[in-house]
Coordinates of C-alpha atoms in Angstrom, one line a residue:
Chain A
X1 CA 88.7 -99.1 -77.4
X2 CA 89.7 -95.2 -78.6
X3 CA 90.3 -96.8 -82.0
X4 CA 88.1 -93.8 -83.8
X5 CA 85.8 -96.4 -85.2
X6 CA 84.6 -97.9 -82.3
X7 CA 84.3 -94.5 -81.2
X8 CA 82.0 -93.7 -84.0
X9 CA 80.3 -96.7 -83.7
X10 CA 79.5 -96.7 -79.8
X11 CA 78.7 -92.8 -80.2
X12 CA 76.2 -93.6 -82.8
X13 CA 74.5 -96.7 -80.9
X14 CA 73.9 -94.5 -78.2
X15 CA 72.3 -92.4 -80.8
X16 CA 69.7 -94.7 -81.9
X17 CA 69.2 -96.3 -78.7
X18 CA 68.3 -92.7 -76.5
X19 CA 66.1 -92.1 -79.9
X20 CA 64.0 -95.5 -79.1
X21 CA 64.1 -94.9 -75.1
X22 CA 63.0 -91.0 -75.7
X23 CA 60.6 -92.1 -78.3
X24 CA 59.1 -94.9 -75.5
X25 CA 58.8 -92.8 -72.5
X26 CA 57.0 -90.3 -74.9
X27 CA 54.1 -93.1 -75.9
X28 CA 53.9 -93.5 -72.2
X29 CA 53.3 -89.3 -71.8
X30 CA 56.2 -89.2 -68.9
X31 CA 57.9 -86.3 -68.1
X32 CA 60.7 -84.3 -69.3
X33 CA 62.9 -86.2 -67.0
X34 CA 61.2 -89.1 -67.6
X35 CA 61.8 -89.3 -71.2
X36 CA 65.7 -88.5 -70.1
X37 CA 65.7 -91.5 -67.8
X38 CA 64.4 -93.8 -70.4
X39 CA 66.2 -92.9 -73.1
X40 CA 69.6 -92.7 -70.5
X41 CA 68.7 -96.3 -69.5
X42 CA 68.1 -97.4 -73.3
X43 CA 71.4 -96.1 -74.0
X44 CA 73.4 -96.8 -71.3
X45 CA 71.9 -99.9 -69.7
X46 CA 74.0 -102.2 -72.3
X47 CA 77.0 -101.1 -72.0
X48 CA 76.7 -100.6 -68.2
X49 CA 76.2 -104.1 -67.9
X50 CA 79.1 -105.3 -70.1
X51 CA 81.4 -102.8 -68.0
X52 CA 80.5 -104.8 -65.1
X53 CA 80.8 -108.1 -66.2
X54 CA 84.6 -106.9 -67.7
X55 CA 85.0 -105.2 -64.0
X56 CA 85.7 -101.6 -66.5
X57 CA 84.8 -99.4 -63.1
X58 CA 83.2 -97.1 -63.0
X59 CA 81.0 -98.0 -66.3
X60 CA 82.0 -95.3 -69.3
X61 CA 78.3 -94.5 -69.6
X62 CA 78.6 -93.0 -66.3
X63 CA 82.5 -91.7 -66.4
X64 CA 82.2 -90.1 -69.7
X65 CA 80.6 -87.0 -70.0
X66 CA 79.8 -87.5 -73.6
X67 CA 77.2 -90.3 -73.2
X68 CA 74.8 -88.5 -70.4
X69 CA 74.8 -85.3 -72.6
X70 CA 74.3 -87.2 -76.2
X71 CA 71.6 -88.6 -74.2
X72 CA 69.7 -85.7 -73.3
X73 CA 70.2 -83.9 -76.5
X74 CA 68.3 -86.7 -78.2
X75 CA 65.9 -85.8 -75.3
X76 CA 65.3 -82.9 -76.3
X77 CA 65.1 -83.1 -80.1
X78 CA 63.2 -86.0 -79.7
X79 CA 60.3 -83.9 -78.2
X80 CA 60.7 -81.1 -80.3
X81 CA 60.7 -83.4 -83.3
X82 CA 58.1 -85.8 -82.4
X83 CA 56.1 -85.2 -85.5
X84 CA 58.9 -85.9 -87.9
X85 CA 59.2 -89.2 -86.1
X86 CA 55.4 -90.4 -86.1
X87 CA 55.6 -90.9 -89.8
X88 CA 57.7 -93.1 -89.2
X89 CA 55.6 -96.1 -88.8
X90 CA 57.3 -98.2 -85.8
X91 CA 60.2 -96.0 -84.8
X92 CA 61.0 -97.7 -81.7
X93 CA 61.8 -100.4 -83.5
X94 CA 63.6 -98.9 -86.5
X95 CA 66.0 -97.1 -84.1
X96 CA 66.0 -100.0 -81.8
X97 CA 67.5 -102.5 -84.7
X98 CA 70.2 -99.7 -85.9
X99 CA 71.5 -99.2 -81.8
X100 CA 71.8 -103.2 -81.7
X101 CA 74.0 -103.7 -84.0
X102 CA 76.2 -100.7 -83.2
X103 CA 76.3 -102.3 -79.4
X104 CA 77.2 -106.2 -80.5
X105 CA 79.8 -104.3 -81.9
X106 CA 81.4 -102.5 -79.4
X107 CA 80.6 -105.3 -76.8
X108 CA 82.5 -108.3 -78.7
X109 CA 85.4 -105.7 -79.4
X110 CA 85.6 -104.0 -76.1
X111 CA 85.3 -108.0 -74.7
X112 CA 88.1 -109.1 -76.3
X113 CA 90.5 -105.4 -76.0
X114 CA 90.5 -106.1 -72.1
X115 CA 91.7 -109.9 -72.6
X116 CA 88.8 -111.9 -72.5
X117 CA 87.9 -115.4 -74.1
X118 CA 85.6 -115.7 -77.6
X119 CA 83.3 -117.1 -76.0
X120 CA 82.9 -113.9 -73.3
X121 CA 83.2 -111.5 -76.7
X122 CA 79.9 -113.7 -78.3
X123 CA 77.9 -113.5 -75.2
X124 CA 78.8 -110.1 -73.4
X125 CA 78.6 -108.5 -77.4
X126 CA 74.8 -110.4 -77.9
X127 CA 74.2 -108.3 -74.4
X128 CA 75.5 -105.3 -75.0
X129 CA 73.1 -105.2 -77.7
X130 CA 70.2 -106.5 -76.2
X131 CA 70.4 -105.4 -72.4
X132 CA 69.2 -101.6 -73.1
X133 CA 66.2 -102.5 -74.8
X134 CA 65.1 -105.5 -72.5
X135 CA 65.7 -102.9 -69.3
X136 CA 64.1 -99.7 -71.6
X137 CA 60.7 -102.4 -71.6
X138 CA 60.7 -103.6 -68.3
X139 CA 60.7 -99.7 -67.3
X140 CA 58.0 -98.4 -69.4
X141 CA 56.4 -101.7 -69.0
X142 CA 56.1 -103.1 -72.4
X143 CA 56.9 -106.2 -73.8
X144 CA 60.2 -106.9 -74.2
X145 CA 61.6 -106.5 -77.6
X146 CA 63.6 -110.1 -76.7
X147 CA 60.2 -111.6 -76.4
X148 CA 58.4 -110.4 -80.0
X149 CA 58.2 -113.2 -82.5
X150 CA 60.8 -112.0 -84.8
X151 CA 64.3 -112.7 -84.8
X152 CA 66.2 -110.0 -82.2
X153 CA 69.1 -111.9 -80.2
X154 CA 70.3 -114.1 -82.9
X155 CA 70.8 -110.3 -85.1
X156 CA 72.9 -109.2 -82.1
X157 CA 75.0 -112.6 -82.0
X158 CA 75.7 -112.6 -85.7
X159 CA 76.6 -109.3 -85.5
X160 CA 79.0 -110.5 -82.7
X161 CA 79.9 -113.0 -84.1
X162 CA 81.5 -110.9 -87.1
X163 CA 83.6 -108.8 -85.3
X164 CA 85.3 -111.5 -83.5
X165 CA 86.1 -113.2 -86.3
X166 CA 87.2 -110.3 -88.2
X167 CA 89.4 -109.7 -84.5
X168 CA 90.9 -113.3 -84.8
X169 CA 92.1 -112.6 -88.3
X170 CA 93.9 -109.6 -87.4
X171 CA 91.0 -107.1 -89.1
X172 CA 89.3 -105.3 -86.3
X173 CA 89.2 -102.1 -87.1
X174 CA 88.3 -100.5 -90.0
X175 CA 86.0 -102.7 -92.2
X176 CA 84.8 -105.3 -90.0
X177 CA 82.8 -103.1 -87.6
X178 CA 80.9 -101.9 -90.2
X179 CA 79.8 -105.2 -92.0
X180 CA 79.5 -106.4 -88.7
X181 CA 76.6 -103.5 -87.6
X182 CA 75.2 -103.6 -91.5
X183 CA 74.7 -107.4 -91.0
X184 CA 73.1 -107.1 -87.9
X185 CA 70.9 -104.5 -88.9
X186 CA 70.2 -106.3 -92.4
X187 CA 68.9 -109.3 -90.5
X188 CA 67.1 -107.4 -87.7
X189 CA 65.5 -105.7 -90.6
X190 CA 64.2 -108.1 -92.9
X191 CA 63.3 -110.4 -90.2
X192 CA 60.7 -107.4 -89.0
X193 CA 59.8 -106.4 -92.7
X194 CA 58.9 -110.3 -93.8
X195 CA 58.1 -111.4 -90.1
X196 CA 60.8 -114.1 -90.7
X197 CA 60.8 -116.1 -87.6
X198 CA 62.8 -119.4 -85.9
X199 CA 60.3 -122.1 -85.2
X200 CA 58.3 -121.3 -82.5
X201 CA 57.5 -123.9 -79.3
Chain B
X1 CA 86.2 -123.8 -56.0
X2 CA 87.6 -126.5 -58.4
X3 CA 87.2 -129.0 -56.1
X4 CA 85.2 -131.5 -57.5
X5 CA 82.0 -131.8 -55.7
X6 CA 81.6 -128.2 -56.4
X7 CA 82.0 -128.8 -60.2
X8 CA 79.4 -131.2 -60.0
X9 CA 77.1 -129.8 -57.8
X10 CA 77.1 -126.4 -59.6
X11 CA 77.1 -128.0 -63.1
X12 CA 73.8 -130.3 -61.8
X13 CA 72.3 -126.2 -60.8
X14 CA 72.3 -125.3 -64.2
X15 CA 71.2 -128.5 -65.9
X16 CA 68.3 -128.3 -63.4
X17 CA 67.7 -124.7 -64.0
X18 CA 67.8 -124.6 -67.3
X19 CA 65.0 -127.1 -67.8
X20 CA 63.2 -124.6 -65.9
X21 CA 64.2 -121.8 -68.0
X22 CA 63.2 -123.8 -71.0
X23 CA 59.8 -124.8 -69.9
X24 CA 58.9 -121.6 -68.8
X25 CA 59.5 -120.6 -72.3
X26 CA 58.0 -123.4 -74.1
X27 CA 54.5 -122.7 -71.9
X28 CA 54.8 -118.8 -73.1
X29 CA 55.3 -120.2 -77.1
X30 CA 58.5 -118.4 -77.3
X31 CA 60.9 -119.8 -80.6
X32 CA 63.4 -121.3 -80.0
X33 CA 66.4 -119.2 -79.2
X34 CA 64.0 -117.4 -76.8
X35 CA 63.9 -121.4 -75.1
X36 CA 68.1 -120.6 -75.0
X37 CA 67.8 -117.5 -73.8
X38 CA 65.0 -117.9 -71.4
X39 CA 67.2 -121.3 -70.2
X40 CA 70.5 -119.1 -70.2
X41 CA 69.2 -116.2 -68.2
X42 CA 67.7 -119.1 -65.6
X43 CA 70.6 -121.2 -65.0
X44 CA 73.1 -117.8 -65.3
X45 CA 71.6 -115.2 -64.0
X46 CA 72.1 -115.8 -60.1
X47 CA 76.2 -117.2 -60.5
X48 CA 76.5 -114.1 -62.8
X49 CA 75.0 -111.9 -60.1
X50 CA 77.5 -113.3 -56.9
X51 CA 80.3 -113.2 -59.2
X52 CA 79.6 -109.8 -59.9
X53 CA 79.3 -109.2 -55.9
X54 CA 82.0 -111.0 -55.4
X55 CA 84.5 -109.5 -58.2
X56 CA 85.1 -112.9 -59.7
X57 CA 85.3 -111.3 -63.8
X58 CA 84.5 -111.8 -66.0
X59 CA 81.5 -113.8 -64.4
X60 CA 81.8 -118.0 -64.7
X61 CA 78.5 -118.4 -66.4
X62 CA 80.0 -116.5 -70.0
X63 CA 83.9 -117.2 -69.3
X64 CA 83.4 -121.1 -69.1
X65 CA 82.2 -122.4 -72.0
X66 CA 80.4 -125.6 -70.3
X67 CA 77.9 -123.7 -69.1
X68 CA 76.5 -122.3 -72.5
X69 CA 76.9 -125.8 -73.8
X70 CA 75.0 -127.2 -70.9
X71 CA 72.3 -124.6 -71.6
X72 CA 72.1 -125.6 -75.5
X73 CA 72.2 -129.2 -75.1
X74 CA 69.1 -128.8 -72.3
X75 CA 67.1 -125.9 -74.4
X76 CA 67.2 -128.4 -77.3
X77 CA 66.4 -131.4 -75.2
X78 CA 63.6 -129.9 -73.3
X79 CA 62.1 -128.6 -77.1
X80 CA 62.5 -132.9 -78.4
X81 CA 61.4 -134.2 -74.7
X82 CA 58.2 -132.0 -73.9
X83 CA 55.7 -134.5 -73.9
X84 CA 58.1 -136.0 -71.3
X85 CA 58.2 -133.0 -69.3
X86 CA 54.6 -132.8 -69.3
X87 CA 53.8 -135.5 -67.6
X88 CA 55.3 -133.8 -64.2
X89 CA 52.4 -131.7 -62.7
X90 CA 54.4 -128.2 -62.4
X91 CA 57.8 -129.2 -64.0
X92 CA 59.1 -125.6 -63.3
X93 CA 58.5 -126.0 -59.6
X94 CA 60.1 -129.0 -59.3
X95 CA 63.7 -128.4 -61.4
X96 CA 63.7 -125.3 -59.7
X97 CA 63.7 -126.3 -56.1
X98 CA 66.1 -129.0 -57.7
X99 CA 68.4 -125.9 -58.6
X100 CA 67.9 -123.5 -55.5
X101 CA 69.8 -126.4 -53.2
X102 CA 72.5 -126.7 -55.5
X103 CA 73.0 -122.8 -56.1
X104 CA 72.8 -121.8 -52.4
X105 CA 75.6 -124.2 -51.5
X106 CA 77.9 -123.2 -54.6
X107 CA 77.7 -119.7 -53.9
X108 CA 77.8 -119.7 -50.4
X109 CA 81.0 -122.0 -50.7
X110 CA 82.4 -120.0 -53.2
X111 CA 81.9 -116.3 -51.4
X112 CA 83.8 -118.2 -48.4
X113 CA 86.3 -119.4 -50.9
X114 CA 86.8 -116.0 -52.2
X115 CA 87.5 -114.4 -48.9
X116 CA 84.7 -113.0 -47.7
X117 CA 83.0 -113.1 -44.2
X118 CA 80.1 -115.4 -43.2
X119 CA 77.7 -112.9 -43.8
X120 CA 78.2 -112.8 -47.2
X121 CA 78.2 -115.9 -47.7
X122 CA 74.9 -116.4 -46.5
X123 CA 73.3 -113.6 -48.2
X124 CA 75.1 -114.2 -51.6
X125 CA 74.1 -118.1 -51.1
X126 CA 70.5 -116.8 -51.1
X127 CA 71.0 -114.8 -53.9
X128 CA 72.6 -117.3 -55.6
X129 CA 69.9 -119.8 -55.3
X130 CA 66.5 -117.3 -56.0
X131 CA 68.2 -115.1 -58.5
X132 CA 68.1 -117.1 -61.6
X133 CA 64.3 -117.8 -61.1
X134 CA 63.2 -114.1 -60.2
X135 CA 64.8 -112.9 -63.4
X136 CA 63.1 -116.4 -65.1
X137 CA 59.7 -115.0 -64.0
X138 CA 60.5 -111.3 -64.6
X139 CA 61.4 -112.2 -68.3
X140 CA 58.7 -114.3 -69.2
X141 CA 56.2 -112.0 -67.0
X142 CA 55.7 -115.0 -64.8
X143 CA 54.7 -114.0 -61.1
X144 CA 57.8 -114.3 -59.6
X145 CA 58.6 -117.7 -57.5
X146 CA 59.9 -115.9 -54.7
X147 CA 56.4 -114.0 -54.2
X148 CA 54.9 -117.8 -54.0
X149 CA 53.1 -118.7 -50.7
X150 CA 55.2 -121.5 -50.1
X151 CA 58.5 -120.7 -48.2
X152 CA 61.5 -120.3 -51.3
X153 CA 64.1 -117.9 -50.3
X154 CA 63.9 -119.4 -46.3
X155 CA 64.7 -122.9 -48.5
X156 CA 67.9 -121.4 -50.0
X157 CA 69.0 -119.6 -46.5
X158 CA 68.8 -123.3 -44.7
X159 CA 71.2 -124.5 -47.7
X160 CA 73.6 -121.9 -47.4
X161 CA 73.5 -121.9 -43.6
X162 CA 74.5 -125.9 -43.8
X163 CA 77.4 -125.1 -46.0
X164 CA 78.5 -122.6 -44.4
X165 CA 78.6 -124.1 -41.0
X166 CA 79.9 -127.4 -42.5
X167 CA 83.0 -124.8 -43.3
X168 CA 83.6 -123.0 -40.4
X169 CA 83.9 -127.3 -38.8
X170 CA 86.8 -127.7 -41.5
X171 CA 83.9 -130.4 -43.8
X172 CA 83.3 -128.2 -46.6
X173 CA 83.7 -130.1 -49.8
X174 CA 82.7 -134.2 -48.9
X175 CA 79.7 -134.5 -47.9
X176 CA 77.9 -131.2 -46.1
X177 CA 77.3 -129.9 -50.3
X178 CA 75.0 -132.6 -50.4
X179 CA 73.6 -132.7 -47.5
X180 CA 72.9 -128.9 -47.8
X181 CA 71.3 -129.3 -51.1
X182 CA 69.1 -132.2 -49.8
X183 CA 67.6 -130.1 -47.1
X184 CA 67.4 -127.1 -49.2
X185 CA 65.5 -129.8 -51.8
X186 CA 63.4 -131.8 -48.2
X187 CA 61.9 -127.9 -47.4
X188 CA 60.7 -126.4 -50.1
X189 CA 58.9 -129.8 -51.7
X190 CA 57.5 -130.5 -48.4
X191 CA 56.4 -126.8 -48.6
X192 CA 54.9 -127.4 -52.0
X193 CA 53.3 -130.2 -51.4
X194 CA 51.8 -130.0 -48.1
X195 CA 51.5 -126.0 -48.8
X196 CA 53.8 -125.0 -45.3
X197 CA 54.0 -121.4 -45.6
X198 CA 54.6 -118.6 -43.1
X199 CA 52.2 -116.6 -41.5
X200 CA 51.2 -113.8 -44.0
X201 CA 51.0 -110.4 -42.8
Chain C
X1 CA 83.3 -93.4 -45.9
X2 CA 83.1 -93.9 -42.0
X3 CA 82.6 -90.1 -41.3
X4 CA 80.3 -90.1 -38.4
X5 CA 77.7 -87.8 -40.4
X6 CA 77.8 -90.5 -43.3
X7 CA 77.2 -93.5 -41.0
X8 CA 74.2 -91.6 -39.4
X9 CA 72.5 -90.3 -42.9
X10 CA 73.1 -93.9 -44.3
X11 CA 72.0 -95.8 -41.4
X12 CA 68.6 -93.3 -41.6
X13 CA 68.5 -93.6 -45.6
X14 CA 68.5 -98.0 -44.8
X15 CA 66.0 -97.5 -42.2
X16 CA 63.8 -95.0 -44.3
X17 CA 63.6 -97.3 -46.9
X18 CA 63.4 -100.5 -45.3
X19 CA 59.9 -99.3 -44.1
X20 CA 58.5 -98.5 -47.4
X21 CA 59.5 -102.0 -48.7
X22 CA 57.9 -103.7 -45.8
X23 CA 54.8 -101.5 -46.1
X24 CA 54.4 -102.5 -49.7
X25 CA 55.0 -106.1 -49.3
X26 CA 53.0 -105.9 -46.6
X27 CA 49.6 -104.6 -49.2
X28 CA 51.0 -107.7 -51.7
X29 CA 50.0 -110.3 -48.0
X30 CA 53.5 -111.5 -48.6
X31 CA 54.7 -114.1 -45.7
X32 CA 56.9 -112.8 -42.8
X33 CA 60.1 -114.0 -45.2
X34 CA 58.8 -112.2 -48.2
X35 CA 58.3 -108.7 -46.3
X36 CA 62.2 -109.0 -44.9
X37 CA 63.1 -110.0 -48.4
X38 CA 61.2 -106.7 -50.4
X39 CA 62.8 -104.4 -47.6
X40 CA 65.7 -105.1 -48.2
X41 CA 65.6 -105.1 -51.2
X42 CA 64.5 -101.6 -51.0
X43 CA 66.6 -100.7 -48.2
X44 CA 70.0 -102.1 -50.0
X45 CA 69.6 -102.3 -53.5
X46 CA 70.7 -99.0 -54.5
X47 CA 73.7 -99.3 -52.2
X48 CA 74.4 -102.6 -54.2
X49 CA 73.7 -100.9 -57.3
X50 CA 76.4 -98.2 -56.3
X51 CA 79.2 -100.5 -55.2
X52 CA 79.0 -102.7 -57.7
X53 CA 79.4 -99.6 -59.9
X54 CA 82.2 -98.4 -57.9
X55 CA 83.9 -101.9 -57.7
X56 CA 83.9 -101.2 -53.9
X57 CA 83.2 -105.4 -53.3
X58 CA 81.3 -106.9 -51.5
X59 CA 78.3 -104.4 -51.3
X60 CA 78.3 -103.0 -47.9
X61 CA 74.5 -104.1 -47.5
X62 CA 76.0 -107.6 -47.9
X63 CA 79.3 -107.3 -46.0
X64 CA 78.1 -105.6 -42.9
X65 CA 75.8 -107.5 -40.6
X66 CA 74.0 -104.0 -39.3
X67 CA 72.4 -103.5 -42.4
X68 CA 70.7 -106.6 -42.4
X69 CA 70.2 -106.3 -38.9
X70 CA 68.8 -102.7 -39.4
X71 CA 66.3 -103.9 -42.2
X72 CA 65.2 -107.3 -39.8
X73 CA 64.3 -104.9 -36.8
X74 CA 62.5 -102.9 -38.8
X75 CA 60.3 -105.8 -41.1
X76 CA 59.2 -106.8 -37.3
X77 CA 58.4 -103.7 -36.3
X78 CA 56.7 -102.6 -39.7
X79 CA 54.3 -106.4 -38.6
X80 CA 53.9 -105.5 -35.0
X81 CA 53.1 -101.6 -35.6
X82 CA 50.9 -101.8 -38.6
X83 CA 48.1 -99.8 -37.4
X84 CA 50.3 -97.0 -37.0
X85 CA 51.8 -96.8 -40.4
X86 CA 48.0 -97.3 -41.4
X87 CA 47.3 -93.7 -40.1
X88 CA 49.6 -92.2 -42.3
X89 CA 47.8 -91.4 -45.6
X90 CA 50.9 -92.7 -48.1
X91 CA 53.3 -94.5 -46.2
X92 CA 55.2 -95.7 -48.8
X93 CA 55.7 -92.7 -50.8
X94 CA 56.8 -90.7 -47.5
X95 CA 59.2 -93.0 -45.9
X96 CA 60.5 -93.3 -50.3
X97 CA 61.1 -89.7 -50.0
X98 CA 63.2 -89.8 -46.7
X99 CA 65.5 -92.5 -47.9
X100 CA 65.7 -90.5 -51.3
X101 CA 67.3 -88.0 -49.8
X102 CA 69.5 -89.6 -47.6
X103 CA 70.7 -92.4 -50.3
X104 CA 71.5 -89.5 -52.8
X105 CA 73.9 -87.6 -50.5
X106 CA 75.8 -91.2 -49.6
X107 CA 76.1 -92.2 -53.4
X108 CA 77.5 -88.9 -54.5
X109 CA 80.1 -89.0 -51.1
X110 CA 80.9 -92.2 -51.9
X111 CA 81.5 -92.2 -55.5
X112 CA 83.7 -89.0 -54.6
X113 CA 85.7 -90.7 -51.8
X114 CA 86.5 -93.6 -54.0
X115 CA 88.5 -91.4 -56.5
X116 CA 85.7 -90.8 -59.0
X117 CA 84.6 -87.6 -61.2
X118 CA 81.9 -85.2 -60.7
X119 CA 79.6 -86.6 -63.2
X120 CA 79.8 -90.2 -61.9
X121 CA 79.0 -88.7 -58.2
X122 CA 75.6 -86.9 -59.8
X123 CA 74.7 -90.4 -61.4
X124 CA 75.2 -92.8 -58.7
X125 CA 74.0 -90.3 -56.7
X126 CA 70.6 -90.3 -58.1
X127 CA 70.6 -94.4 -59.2
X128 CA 71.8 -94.9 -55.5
X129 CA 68.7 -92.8 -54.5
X130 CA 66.2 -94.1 -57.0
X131 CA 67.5 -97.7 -57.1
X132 CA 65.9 -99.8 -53.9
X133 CA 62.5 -98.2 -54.9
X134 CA 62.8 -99.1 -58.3
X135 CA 63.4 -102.9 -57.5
X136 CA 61.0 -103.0 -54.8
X137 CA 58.2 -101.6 -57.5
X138 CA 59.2 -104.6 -59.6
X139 CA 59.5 -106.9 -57.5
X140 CA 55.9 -106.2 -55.5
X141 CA 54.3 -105.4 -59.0
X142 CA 53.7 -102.2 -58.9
X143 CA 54.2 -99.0 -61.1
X144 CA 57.4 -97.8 -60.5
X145 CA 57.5 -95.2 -58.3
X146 CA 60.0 -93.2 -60.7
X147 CA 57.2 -93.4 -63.6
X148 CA 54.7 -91.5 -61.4
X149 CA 53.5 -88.0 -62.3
X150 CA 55.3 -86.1 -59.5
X151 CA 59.0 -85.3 -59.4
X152 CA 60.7 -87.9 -57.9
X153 CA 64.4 -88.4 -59.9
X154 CA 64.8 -84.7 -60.2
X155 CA 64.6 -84.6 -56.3
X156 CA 67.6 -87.0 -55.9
X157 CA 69.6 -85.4 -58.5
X158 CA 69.0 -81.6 -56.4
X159 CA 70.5 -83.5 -53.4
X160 CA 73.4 -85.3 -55.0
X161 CA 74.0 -82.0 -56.5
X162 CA 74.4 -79.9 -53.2
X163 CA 76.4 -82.5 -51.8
X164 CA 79.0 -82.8 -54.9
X165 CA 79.2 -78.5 -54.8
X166 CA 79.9 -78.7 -51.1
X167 CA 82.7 -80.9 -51.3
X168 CA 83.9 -79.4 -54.0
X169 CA 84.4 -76.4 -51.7
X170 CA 85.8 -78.6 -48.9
X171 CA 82.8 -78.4 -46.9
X172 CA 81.7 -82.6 -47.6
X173 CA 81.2 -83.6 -44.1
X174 CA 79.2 -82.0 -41.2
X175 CA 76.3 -79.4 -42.7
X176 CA 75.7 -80.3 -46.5
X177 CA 75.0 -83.8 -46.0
X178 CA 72.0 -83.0 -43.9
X179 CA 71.3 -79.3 -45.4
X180 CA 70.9 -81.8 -49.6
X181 CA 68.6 -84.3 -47.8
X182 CA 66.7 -82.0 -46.2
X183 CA 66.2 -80.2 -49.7
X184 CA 65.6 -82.9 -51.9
X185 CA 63.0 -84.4 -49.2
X186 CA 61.5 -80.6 -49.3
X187 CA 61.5 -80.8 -53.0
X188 CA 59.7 -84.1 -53.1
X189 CA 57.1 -83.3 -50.4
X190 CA 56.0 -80.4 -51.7
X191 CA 55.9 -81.8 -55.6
X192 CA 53.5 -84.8 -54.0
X193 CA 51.3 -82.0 -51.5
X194 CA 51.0 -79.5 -54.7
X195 CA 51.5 -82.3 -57.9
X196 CA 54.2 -80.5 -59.0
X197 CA 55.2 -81.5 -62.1
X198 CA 57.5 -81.4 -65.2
X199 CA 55.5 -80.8 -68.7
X200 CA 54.7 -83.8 -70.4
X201 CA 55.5 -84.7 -73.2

């Protein structure tokens, strides 16, 4: 996991992701702390999940310093820079896709560095990506992100899905990370920008 | 655990709740990897919650890959078979009482299995059984089942409580699973149909 | 863990918040089942939260019969003494604020007696104190408690905090535990009696 890629990469997932829980909790008008919490949660709440699911105890978003004070610096320049982000037009979202890609990362890779199956790197990496922004909605009460018509999950589990093949083929490091984020953001991306959607039921 | 009632009657859980899983999403319109996910998180969600209780990592429902295969083939069957399904008055109700026998007795046999003390194994049999369908409902912003006037969670207790006394008389894997399961099944569709409840307060 | 003092503040902190998930499932008319089942959920979820967290399995609100014992007692008494509580102007939010207390000090002793850091104490610490209200607002339906206007995580975080600086100094056991509840109850009374509040944003 302290390959300086992945450290990159989870450092900047955690990035976007307190961005779209700061910039949430802000549209609701919490508090200070409130916009910490949600932006902690939005940041954290993935990768908490997949370090209990992989029994990683005590999760790193908690053990490691770095996350809870990444967090609340996005806090604060989220509030201070609050006008800078309302031009863009659905930050949330924008930040929201960059973090999920970042996360399917770390999750598949992380997955498979403490010995488990594919099939755990596929699904723990598709959570990792999705779990802070499903739990960031519930909070603040919106509609969950997994829920909207465009594609979201399936982003996550390509992005996944990269990574672990990249892994099996003996390239996890220093490319593969990367295509596998760019992918998942690409896909996120477009799918918003030209409302591509699967079939719907 | 490998014993093979348990196989079957924890693979029969899932199938059962993920059709629930599935219709629940079909009824909301979601596409159809939300149907998947919806179905995943329903038939998951509680084994993934008492293996994390229990310690058992990286939790069953991602580490075997039957389960996810169960999950697809049911998502896409449920998506072909609707007009099927819709001939049940309240399919959801039904595969998920079909699901909260099956779940109580896995889990309470497994947290026995596992070491742990009778208490446990009654509360984690509970768990086992409601937890797929509260998260269910919380996803798709369903009220949740367990807030239903008819008696649910008291259903899934009476399973566990068979299995686990079936246990403690050295006849835990023949025949008590099923019986469990049946009377877990008998309570709540009376309850449902001839509206039992307990007194509200 | 089974310092006298911690039993005691724990056993209050269960109690405490026990009564405030009865009350509220009690406004929701739930059945008899459902207002055991929403206190403790309340009264052990953020114990749950904590040990899973900590990998200290099974969570001691499962593995030790007094809890459950603790939070039945109390769901009858909650039925049977109903016109009492309704005297009280907020019930929920001031039994919330006692268990707040309480649950903050335990999570930040635990997480310390189990080996971890001082950051991971502060953060359990406060989840373990915000936790059971936080599902029992979901679960019943209502706006989370932590999303209200007055401080309410800050509070927890004060507590955990005194506790963590008084171990640090070797004084864990007999005056801090009481001397952190007692101040992040204080905090919390007085920010709902004067709405304190942080700016918002």
């Amino acid at each position: 996991m302290e390959h300086t890629s992945f450290v990159v990469v989870d450092l900047l997932g955690t990035l976007a992701f307190a961005v779209s829980g700061a910039v949430a909790a802000r549209q609701r008008h919490l508090d200070v702390f409130g916009v910490f919490a949600v932006a902690y949660v939005a940041a954290c709440g993935g990768g908490i999940i997949r370090d209990l699911c992989l029994g990683s105890l005590p999760p790193v978003g908690m053990a490691d310093w770095r996350y809870v004070a990444c967090v609340a610096a996005v806090s604060a320049a989220t509030i201070v820079a609050q006008p800078l982000l309302d031009r863009l037009e659905r930050p949330i979202v924008f930040f929201d896709s960059l973090g999920l890609g970042f996360f399917a990362v770390v999750g598949a890779h992380k997955s498979l560095a403490l010995g488990s199956n594919v099939e755990v790197a596929l699904v723990l990496g598709t959570i990792s990506g999705v779990g802070g922004g499903v739990l960031r909605d519930l909070l603040v009460n919106r509609v969950p992100v997994i829920l909207e018509k465009e594609i979201y999950a399936l982003a996550a589990l390509a992005g996944a899905s990269i990574q672990v093949i990249g892994a099996l083929n003996g390239h996890s490091t220093f490319i593969t990370p990367w295509v596998a984020a760019a992918v998942c953001l690409a896909i996120r991306s477009l799918a918003v920008r030209y409302s591509w959607s699967l079939p719907r039921t």
